[in-house]
Coordinates of C-alpha atoms (C1' of nucleotides) in Angstrom, one line a residue:
Chain A
X93 CA 0.0 0.0 0.0
X94 CA 3.1 2.2 -0.1
X95 CA 1.9 5.2 -2.1
X96 CA 3.4 8.6 -2.2
X97 CA 1.6 11.4 -0.4
X98 CA 0.7 14.7 -1.9
X99 CA 3.4 16.3 0.2
X100 CA 6.1 14.0 -1.1
X101 CA 4.8 14.8 -4.6
X102 CA 5.2 18.6 -4.0
X103 CA 8.7 18.0 -2.8
X104 CA 9.6 15.9 -5.8
X105 CA 8.2 18.5 -8.2
X106 CA 10.0 21.3 -6.4
X107 CA 13.3 19.5 -6.4
X108 CA 13.1 19.2 -10.2
X109 CA 12.3 22.9 -10.6
X110 CA 14.9 24.0 -8.1
X111 CA 17.5 22.0 -9.9
X112 CA 17.0 23.9 -13.2
X113 CA 16.5 27.5 -11.9
X114 CA 17.5 27.6 -8.2
X115 CA 15.3 28.0 -5.1
X116 CA 14.9 31.8 -5.4
X117 CA 13.9 31.8 -9.1
X118 CA 11.1 29.2 -8.6
X119 CA 7.8 30.7 -7.2
X120 CA 5.1 28.8 -5.4
X121 CA 2.9 29.5 -8.4
X122 CA 5.5 27.8 -10.6
X123 CA 5.4 24.7 -8.4
X124 CA 1.6 24.8 -8.3
X125 CA 1.4 25.1 -12.1
X126 CA 3.7 22.1 -12.5
X127 CA 1.2 20.1 -10.5
X128 CA -1.9 21.6 -12.2
X129 CA -3.3 23.2 -9.1
X130 CA -3.3 26.7 -7.6
X131 CA -0.6 28.1 -5.4
X132 CA -2.9 28.4 -2.4
X133 CA -3.7 24.7 -2.6
X134 CA -0.1 23.8 -1.8
X135 CA -0.6 25.2 1.8
X136 CA -3.0 22.3 2.5
X137 CA 0.1 20.0 2.5
X138 CA 3.1 22.1 3.5
X139 CA 3.7 25.1 5.8
X140 CA 5.6 27.2 3.4
X141 CA 8.3 27.5 0.7
X142 CA 11.2 27.2 3.2
X143 CA 9.8 24.0 4.6
X144 CA 10.0 22.4 1.1
X145 CA 13.7 23.4 0.9
X146 CA 14.4 22.0 4.4
X147 CA 12.8 18.7 3.6
X148 CA 14.7 18.3 0.4
X149 CA 18.1 19.3 1.8
X150 CA 18.0 17.8 5.3
X151 CA 16.8 14.4 4.2
X152 CA 19.8 14.0 1.9
X153 CA 22.2 15.6 4.4
X154 CA 21.2 13.0 7.0
X155 CA 21.8 10.2 4.5
X156 CA 25.4 11.4 4.1
X157 CA 25.8 11.7 7.9
X158 CA 24.5 8.2 8.5
X159 CA 26.6 6.8 5.7
X160 CA 29.8 8.4 6.9
X161 CA 29.2 7.3 10.5
X162 CA 29.0 3.7 9.2
X163 CA 32.2 3.9 7.3
X164 CA 34.1 5.6 10.1
X165 CA 33.1 2.9 12.6
X166 CA 34.5 0.1 10.3
X167 CA 37.7 -1.6 11.3
X168 CA 39.5 -1.5 7.9
X169 CA 42.4 0.2 6.1
X170 CA 42.1 3.9 5.3
X171 CA 42.2 3.2 1.6
X172 CA 39.3 0.9 1.9
X173 CA 37.3 3.5 3.9
X174 CA 37.9 6.0 1.2
X175 CA 36.6 3.5 -1.4
X176 CA 33.5 3.0 0.7
X177 CA 32.9 6.7 1.0
X178 CA 33.1 7.1 -2.8
X179 CA 30.6 4.3 -3.3
X180 CA 28.3 5.7 -0.7
X181 CA 28.4 9.0 -2.4
X182 CA 27.5 7.5 -5.8
X183 CA 24.6 5.5 -4.3
X184 CA 23.2 8.7 -2.8
X185 CA 23.7 10.6 -6.0
X186 CA 21.8 8.0 -7.9
X187 CA 18.9 7.8 -5.4
X188 CA 18.6 11.6 -4.8
X189 CA 19.9 13.1 -8.0
X190 CA 17.3 15.8 -8.1
X191 CA 17.7 16.9 -4.5
X192 CA 21.5 17.4 -4.8
X193 CA 21.3 20.6 -6.7
X194 CA 19.4 22.3 -3.9
X195 CA 21.8 20.8 -1.3
X196 CA 24.8 22.2 -3.2
X197 CA 23.5 25.5 -4.4
X198 CA 20.6 26.6 -2.1
X199 CA 21.5 25.5 1.4
X200 CA 22.2 29.2 2.3
X201 CA 18.4 29.9 2.0
X202 CA 17.5 27.6 4.8
X203 CA 16.0 29.2 7.8
X204 CA 18.3 29.9 10.8
X205 CA 17.8 26.7 12.7
X206 CA 18.0 24.4 9.7
X207 CA 21.0 26.3 8.3
X208 CA 23.0 25.8 11.5
X209 CA 22.1 22.1 11.5
X210 CA 23.1 21.7 7.9
X211 CA 26.4 23.6 8.3
X212 CA 27.2 21.4 11.4
X213 CA 26.6 18.2 9.5
X214 CA 28.6 19.4 6.6
X215 CA 31.6 20.3 8.8
X216 CA 31.4 17.0 10.6
X217 CA 31.3 15.2 7.4
X218 CA 34.4 16.9 6.0
X219 CA 36.2 16.5 9.3
X220 CA 35.6 12.7 9.3
X221 CA 36.8 12.5 5.7
X222 CA 39.9 14.5 6.6
X223 CA 40.7 12.1 9.4
X224 CA 40.5 9.1 7.2
X225 CA 42.9 10.7 4.8
X226 CA 45.3 11.7 7.4
X227 CA 45.2 8.2 8.9
X228 CA 46.0 6.8 5.4
X229 CA 48.9 9.2 5.0
X230 CA 50.4 8.4 8.4
X231 CA 50.0 4.6 7.8
X232 CA 51.8 5.2 4.4
X233 CA 48.9 3.7 2.5
X234 CA 48.6 7.0 0.6
X235 CA 51.2 9.3 -1.0
X236 CA 52.2 12.2 1.3
X237 CA 50.3 14.9 -0.5
X238 CA 48.7 17.7 1.5
X239 CA 45.6 16.0 3.0
X240 CA 43.6 19.1 2.4
X241 CA 44.3 19.0 -1.3
X242 CA 43.3 15.3 -1.5
X243 CA 40.1 15.9 0.4
X244 CA 39.2 18.8 -1.8
X245 CA 39.9 17.0 -5.0
X246 CA 37.8 13.9 -4.2
X247 CA 35.0 15.9 -2.6
X248 CA 34.6 18.3 -5.5
X249 CA 34.4 15.5 -7.9
X250 CA 31.8 13.6 -5.8
X251 CA 29.7 16.7 -5.1
X252 CA 29.4 17.6 -8.8
X253 CA 28.7 14.1 -9.9
X254 CA 25.0 14.6 -9.9
X255 CA 25.3 17.1 -12.8
X256 CA 27.2 14.6 -15.0
X257 CA 25.1 11.7 -14.0
X258 CA 22.0 13.4 -15.4
X259 CA 23.7 14.8 -18.5
X260 CA 25.4 11.5 -19.5
X261 CA 22.1 9.6 -19.5
X262 CA 22.3 7.7 -16.2
X263 CA 25.2 5.4 -16.6
X264 CA 25.3 2.0 -14.9
X265 CA 26.0 2.4 -11.2
X266 CA 28.5 -0.4 -10.8
X267 CA 30.6 0.7 -13.8
X268 CA 30.4 4.2 -12.5
X269 CA 31.7 3.1 -9.1
X270 CA 34.5 1.1 -10.6
X271 CA 35.7 4.0 -12.8
X272 CA 35.4 6.7 -10.2
X273 CA 37.3 4.6 -7.6
X274 CA 40.0 4.0 -10.1
X275 CA 40.5 7.6 -11.2
X276 CA 40.2 9.0 -7.7
X277 CA 42.2 6.5 -5.8
X278 CA 44.8 4.9 -8.1
X279 CA 46.7 8.2 -8.2
X280 CA 47.1 8.3 -4.5
X281 CA 48.8 4.9 -3.8
Chain B
X169 CA 46.0 57.2 -14.0
X170 CA 44.3 53.7 -14.3
X171 CA 41.4 54.2 -11.8
X172 CA 38.4 52.0 -11.6
X173 CA 35.1 53.4 -13.0
X174 CA 31.9 53.5 -11.1
X175 CA 30.5 50.8 -13.4
X176 CA 33.4 48.5 -12.6
X177 CA 32.8 49.2 -8.9
X178 CA 29.2 48.2 -9.2
X179 CA 30.2 45.0 -10.9
X180 CA 32.7 44.2 -8.2
X181 CA 30.3 44.8 -5.4
X182 CA 27.6 42.8 -7.2
X183 CA 30.0 39.9 -7.7
X184 CA 30.6 39.7 -4.0
X185 CA 26.9 39.7 -3.2
X186 CA 26.0 37.2 -5.9
X187 CA 28.7 34.9 -4.6
X188 CA 27.1 34.7 -1.1
X189 CA 23.4 34.6 -2.0
X190 CA 23.0 34.0 -5.7
X191 CA 21.8 36.3 -8.5
X192 CA 18.1 36.0 -7.8
X193 CA 18.4 36.6 -4.1
X194 CA 20.3 39.9 -4.5
X195 CA 18.2 42.9 -5.3
X196 CA 19.2 46.2 -7.0
X197 CA 18.5 47.8 -3.6
X198 CA 21.0 45.4 -2.0
X199 CA 23.7 46.4 -4.4
X200 CA 22.9 50.0 -4.0
X201 CA 23.0 49.8 -0.2
X202 CA 26.4 48.1 -0.3
X203 CA 27.6 51.2 -2.2
X204 CA 25.8 53.7 0.0
X205 CA 23.7 55.0 -2.7
X206 CA 20.0 54.6 -3.9
X207 CA 19.0 51.9 -6.3
X208 CA 17.9 54.3 -9.0
X209 CA 21.4 55.8 -9.1
X210 CA 22.8 52.6 -10.4
X211 CA 21.0 53.2 -13.6
X212 CA 23.3 56.1 -14.4
X213 CA 26.1 53.6 -14.9
X214 CA 24.4 50.3 -16.1
X215 CA 21.4 49.4 -18.2
X216 CA 19.9 46.8 -15.8
X217 CA 20.5 43.9 -13.5
X218 CA 21.0 41.4 -16.3
X219 CA 23.8 43.5 -17.7
X220 CA 25.7 43.2 -14.5
X221 CA 25.4 39.5 -14.7
X222 CA 26.5 39.4 -18.3
X223 CA 29.6 41.5 -17.6
X224 CA 30.6 39.3 -14.7
X225 CA 30.1 36.0 -16.5
X226 CA 31.2 36.7 -20.1
X227 CA 34.4 38.4 -19.1
X228 CA 35.6 35.3 -17.3
X229 CA 34.2 32.9 -19.9
X230 CA 36.2 34.7 -22.5
X231 CA 39.4 34.4 -20.4
X232 CA 38.8 30.6 -20.3
X233 CA 38.2 30.5 -24.1
X234 CA 41.3 32.5 -24.9
X235 CA 43.4 30.4 -22.4
X236 CA 42.2 27.1 -23.9
X237 CA 42.9 28.3 -27.4
X238 CA 46.4 29.0 -26.5
X239 CA 47.0 25.6 -25.0
X240 CA 45.4 23.8 -27.9
X241 CA 47.6 25.5 -30.4
X242 CA 50.8 24.5 -28.6
X243 CA 52.9 21.7 -30.0
X244 CA 53.5 19.6 -27.0
X245 CA 52.6 16.3 -25.4
X246 CA 49.0 15.8 -24.2
X247 CA 50.1 15.5 -20.6
X248 CA 51.8 18.8 -20.8
X249 CA 48.8 20.4 -22.3
X250 CA 46.7 19.1 -19.4
X251 CA 49.2 20.6 -17.0
X252 CA 48.9 23.9 -18.8
X253 CA 45.1 23.8 -18.6
X254 CA 45.2 23.2 -14.8
X255 CA 47.6 26.1 -14.3
X256 CA 45.5 28.4 -16.5
X257 CA 42.4 27.5 -14.4
X258 CA 44.2 28.3 -11.2
X259 CA 45.4 31.6 -12.5
X260 CA 41.9 32.6 -13.5
X261 CA 40.5 31.4 -10.2
X262 CA 43.0 33.6 -8.3
X263 CA 42.3 36.7 -10.5
X264 CA 38.5 36.3 -10.7
X265 CA 37.6 34.4 -7.5
X266 CA 34.5 36.5 -6.8
X267 CA 33.1 36.2 -10.4
X268 CA 33.4 32.4 -10.6
X269 CA 30.4 31.8 -8.3
X270 CA 28.1 33.6 -10.7
X271 CA 29.6 31.8 -13.6
X272 CA 29.1 28.4 -12.0
X273 CA 25.7 28.9 -10.4
X274 CA 23.8 31.8 -12.2
X275 CA 24.7 31.4 -15.9
X276 CA 21.1 30.2 -16.5
X277 CA 19.8 33.6 -15.7
X278 CA 21.6 35.3 -18.5
X279 CA 19.4 36.7 -21.3
X280 CA 18.8 34.6 -24.3
X281 CA 21.6 36.0 -26.5
X282 CA 24.2 35.9 -23.8
X283 CA 23.0 32.5 -22.6
X284 CA 23.5 31.0 -26.0
X285 CA 27.0 32.5 -26.3
X286 CA 27.9 31.2 -22.9
X287 CA 26.7 27.7 -23.4
X288 CA 28.5 27.6 -26.8
X289 CA 31.8 28.7 -25.1
X290 CA 31.4 26.1 -22.4
X291 CA 30.7 23.3 -24.8
X292 CA 33.7 24.3 -27.0
X293 CA 35.9 24.4 -23.9
X294 CA 34.8 20.9 -22.8
X295 CA 35.2 19.5 -26.3
X296 CA 38.7 20.9 -26.5
X297 CA 39.6 19.4 -23.1
X298 CA 38.1 16.1 -24.2
X299 CA 40.2 16.0 -27.3
X300 CA 43.4 16.6 -25.4
X301 CA 42.6 13.7 -23.1
X302 CA 41.7 11.4 -25.9
X303 CA 44.9 12.3 -27.7
X304 CA 46.8 11.5 -24.5
X305 CA 45.1 8.1 -24.1
X306 CA 45.8 7.2 -27.8
X307 CA 49.4 8.1 -27.5
X308 CA 49.6 6.0 -24.3
X309 CA 50.7 8.9 -22.2
X310 CA 47.7 8.3 -20.0
X311 CA 46.1 5.2 -18.6
X312 CA 43.2 4.0 -20.6
X313 CA 40.4 5.1 -18.3
X314 CA 37.2 6.3 -19.9
X315 CA 38.1 9.8 -21.2
X316 CA 34.8 11.2 -20.0
X317 CA 35.5 10.2 -16.4
X318 CA 38.9 11.8 -16.5
X319 CA 37.5 15.0 -18.0
X320 CA 34.7 15.1 -15.4
X321 CA 37.0 14.4 -12.5
X322 CA 39.6 17.1 -13.4
X323 CA 37.0 19.7 -14.4
X324 CA 34.8 19.3 -11.3
X325 CA 37.9 19.9 -9.1
X326 CA 39.0 22.9 -11.1
X327 CA 35.5 24.4 -11.2
X328 CA 35.0 24.2 -7.5
X329 CA 38.4 25.5 -6.6
X330 CA 37.2 29.0 -6.1
X331 CA 35.3 27.9 -3.1
X332 CA 38.3 26.4 -1.3
X333 CA 40.6 29.1 -2.4
X334 CA 38.5 31.6 -0.5
X335 CA 37.9 29.4 2.5
X336 CA 41.5 28.3 3.0
X337 CA 42.9 31.8 3.3
X338 CA 44.2 32.3 -0.2
X339 CA 47.1 29.9 -0.4
X340 CA 50.2 30.6 -2.4
X341 CA 49.5 30.2 -6.1
X342 CA 52.7 28.3 -7.0
X343 CA 52.3 25.8 -4.3
X344 CA 48.7 25.4 -5.2
X345 CA 49.6 24.7 -8.8
X346 CA 52.3 22.1 -7.9
X347 CA 49.9 20.2 -5.5
X348 CA 47.0 20.3 -7.9
X349 CA 49.0 19.1 -10.9
X350 CA 50.4 16.3 -8.7
X351 CA 47.1 15.1 -7.4
X352 CA 45.2 15.4 -10.6
X353 CA 47.8 14.1 -13.0
X354 CA 50.0 11.6 -11.2
X355 CA 47.2 9.1 -11.0
X356 CA 46.8 9.2 -14.7
X357 CA 50.2 8.2 -15.8
Chain C
dT53 C1' 30.9 83.5 -12.4
dA54 C1' 28.0 81.2 -15.6
dA55 C1' 27.2 76.9 -18.0
dC56 C1' 27.5 72.3 -18.3
dA57 C1' 27.8 67.4 -17.5
dA58 C1' 28.0 63.6 -14.2
dA59 C1' 25.9 61.3 -10.6
dA60 C1' 23.2 61.5 -7.0
dC61 C1' 18.3 62.0 -5.3
dT62 C1' 12.8 61.4 -4.5
dA63 C1' 8.7 59.4 -6.0
dA64 C1' 6.3 56.3 -8.2
dC65 C1' 4.9 52.7 -11.8
dG66 C1' 3.2 48.0 -12.7
dC67 C1' 4.2 43.4 -11.6
dT68 C1' 5.4 39.4 -8.8
dT69 C1' 6.2 37.4 -4.5
dG70 C1' 4.8 34.3 -0.3
dT71 C1' 0.9 33.8 2.3
dT72 C1' -3.9 34.0 4.5
dA73 C1' -9.0 33.8 4.8
dG74 C1' -13.0 32.0 3.6
dT75 C1' -15.5 28.9 0.6
dT76 C1' -16.8 24.7 -2.1
dA77 C1' -16.9 20.1 -4.1
dG78 C1' -16.4 15.3 -3.5
dA79 C1' -15.2 11.2 -0.7
dA80 C1' -15.1 8.6 3.6
dT81 C1' -17.1 7.7 7.9
dT82 C1' -20.9 7.5 11.3
Chain D
dA174 C1' -28.9 10.3 5.4
dA175 C1' -26.1 13.3 8.0
dT176 C1' -21.6 14.4 9.3
dT177 C1' -16.8 15.0 8.9
dC178 C1' -12.6 15.3 6.4
dT179 C1' -9.7 16.3 2.5
dA180 C1' -8.1 19.0 -0.9
dA181 C1' -9.1 21.8 -4.1
dC182 C1' -10.8 26.7 -5.2
dT183 C1' -11.3 32.4 -5.5
dA184 C1' -9.9 36.6 -3.8
dA185 C1' -7.0 39.4 -1.7
dC186 C1' -3.1 41.2 1.3
dA187 C1' 1.3 43.6 2.2
dA188 C1' 5.9 43.6 0.9
dG189 C1' 9.4 43.5 -2.4
dC190 C1' 10.9 43.5 -7.2
dG191 C1' 13.3 46.0 -11.4
dT192 C1' 12.8 50.1 -13.6
dT193 C1' 11.5 55.0 -15.2
dA194 C1' 10.7 60.0 -15.0
dG195 C1' 11.9 64.1 -13.3
dT196 C1' 14.7 66.9 -10.1
dT197 C1' 18.6 68.4 -7.4
dT198 C1' 23.3 68.4 -6.0
dT199 C1' 28.1 68.4 -7.1
dG200 C1' 32.3 69.2 -9.3
dT201 C1' 34.6 70.7 -13.6
dT202 C1' 35.2 73.6 -17.6
dA203 C1' 34.6 77.9 -20.4

DNA sequence: TAACAAAACTAACGCTTGTTAGTTAGAATT
DNA sequence: AATTCTAACTAACAAGCGTTAGTTTTGTTA
């Protein structure tokens, strides 16, 4: 009986519109028109425009947080952890490809409370990733580049992946994982 | 006697504001307030909001186009060309760090004519880069990964560099170049 | 000092924005 | 059959938007 509620439908439609034009450039009337109803009707299901943005962004942000926590708690080599993070990132990209645009570009339009929560999650995520890389450098699993540059390089690639995943016609996930892991990691060892 | 005109001043201030909140979230009154004048006064120097965006984006886009053309015309190994592209990207990032946010996030709000021009430049740029990589793979200078994945990986990193360059307190350019070239290229050969 | 141009100002325009109030049609429950 | 609930509707609000017209200030040149 698992059907999607009207609220989830609004969020899905909004995600798609936000992806193309950005949060501020999409009006409630735009969202309503895309659903063939009037703007006022949206308020039977959601409390406001900002709430839509929160639901989109925080849901995915929590996925990242949970995924990272799982990887960190593993008892394995740093290089394997990095591989796991890359694969986790790709999985989330595939499952939430529409939401990632808002997460990357419109997070600053969250309300104060949600903004603080988001920034905290993001900082923690980066800090965890940084620790894994440092651990790998110290254990000599990874070449002694500046950890910050490695972190930045991998993270930029993963964070922009959603753009290419959509443009290049939704490639096969397993092939994608294999290629990305190769390109991003092989140079480090 | 090279002083900056009022128009250039507006564009500089707008770049900074667009970087933080995005084109659509910044009003003409915001820009004016940041310059301690009234919104209407801006129109003594510029024709409209969209013109500001065009000036910001197209100026940098042309820098990239010119830079790429120079690299392509060189008579050198593919791997050296890639290195040159990376260095060129870093130079532009350092010189136009404020403008790059608009170029990356707000290009879709350009007017029809400028939008077409921008998209064309961007496609040409990517196509040139792709050719260099293919050439490198065929000449066995580069490992035989899928060229598209290599292109995507390098380009995402370079395109997001402006964010980190600002956050990490404006690192030294030459060190940055050396590290980036290492991390991005060493894994390929 | 008078004339001029540059660049600021005030006031207002038509339009869009997010949102609220009150109403109505149809389906589900009693 | 009567009631309640759900989800749509119309109409309107105050605030903010980009932009224009007309006016005043300011600084330079004749």
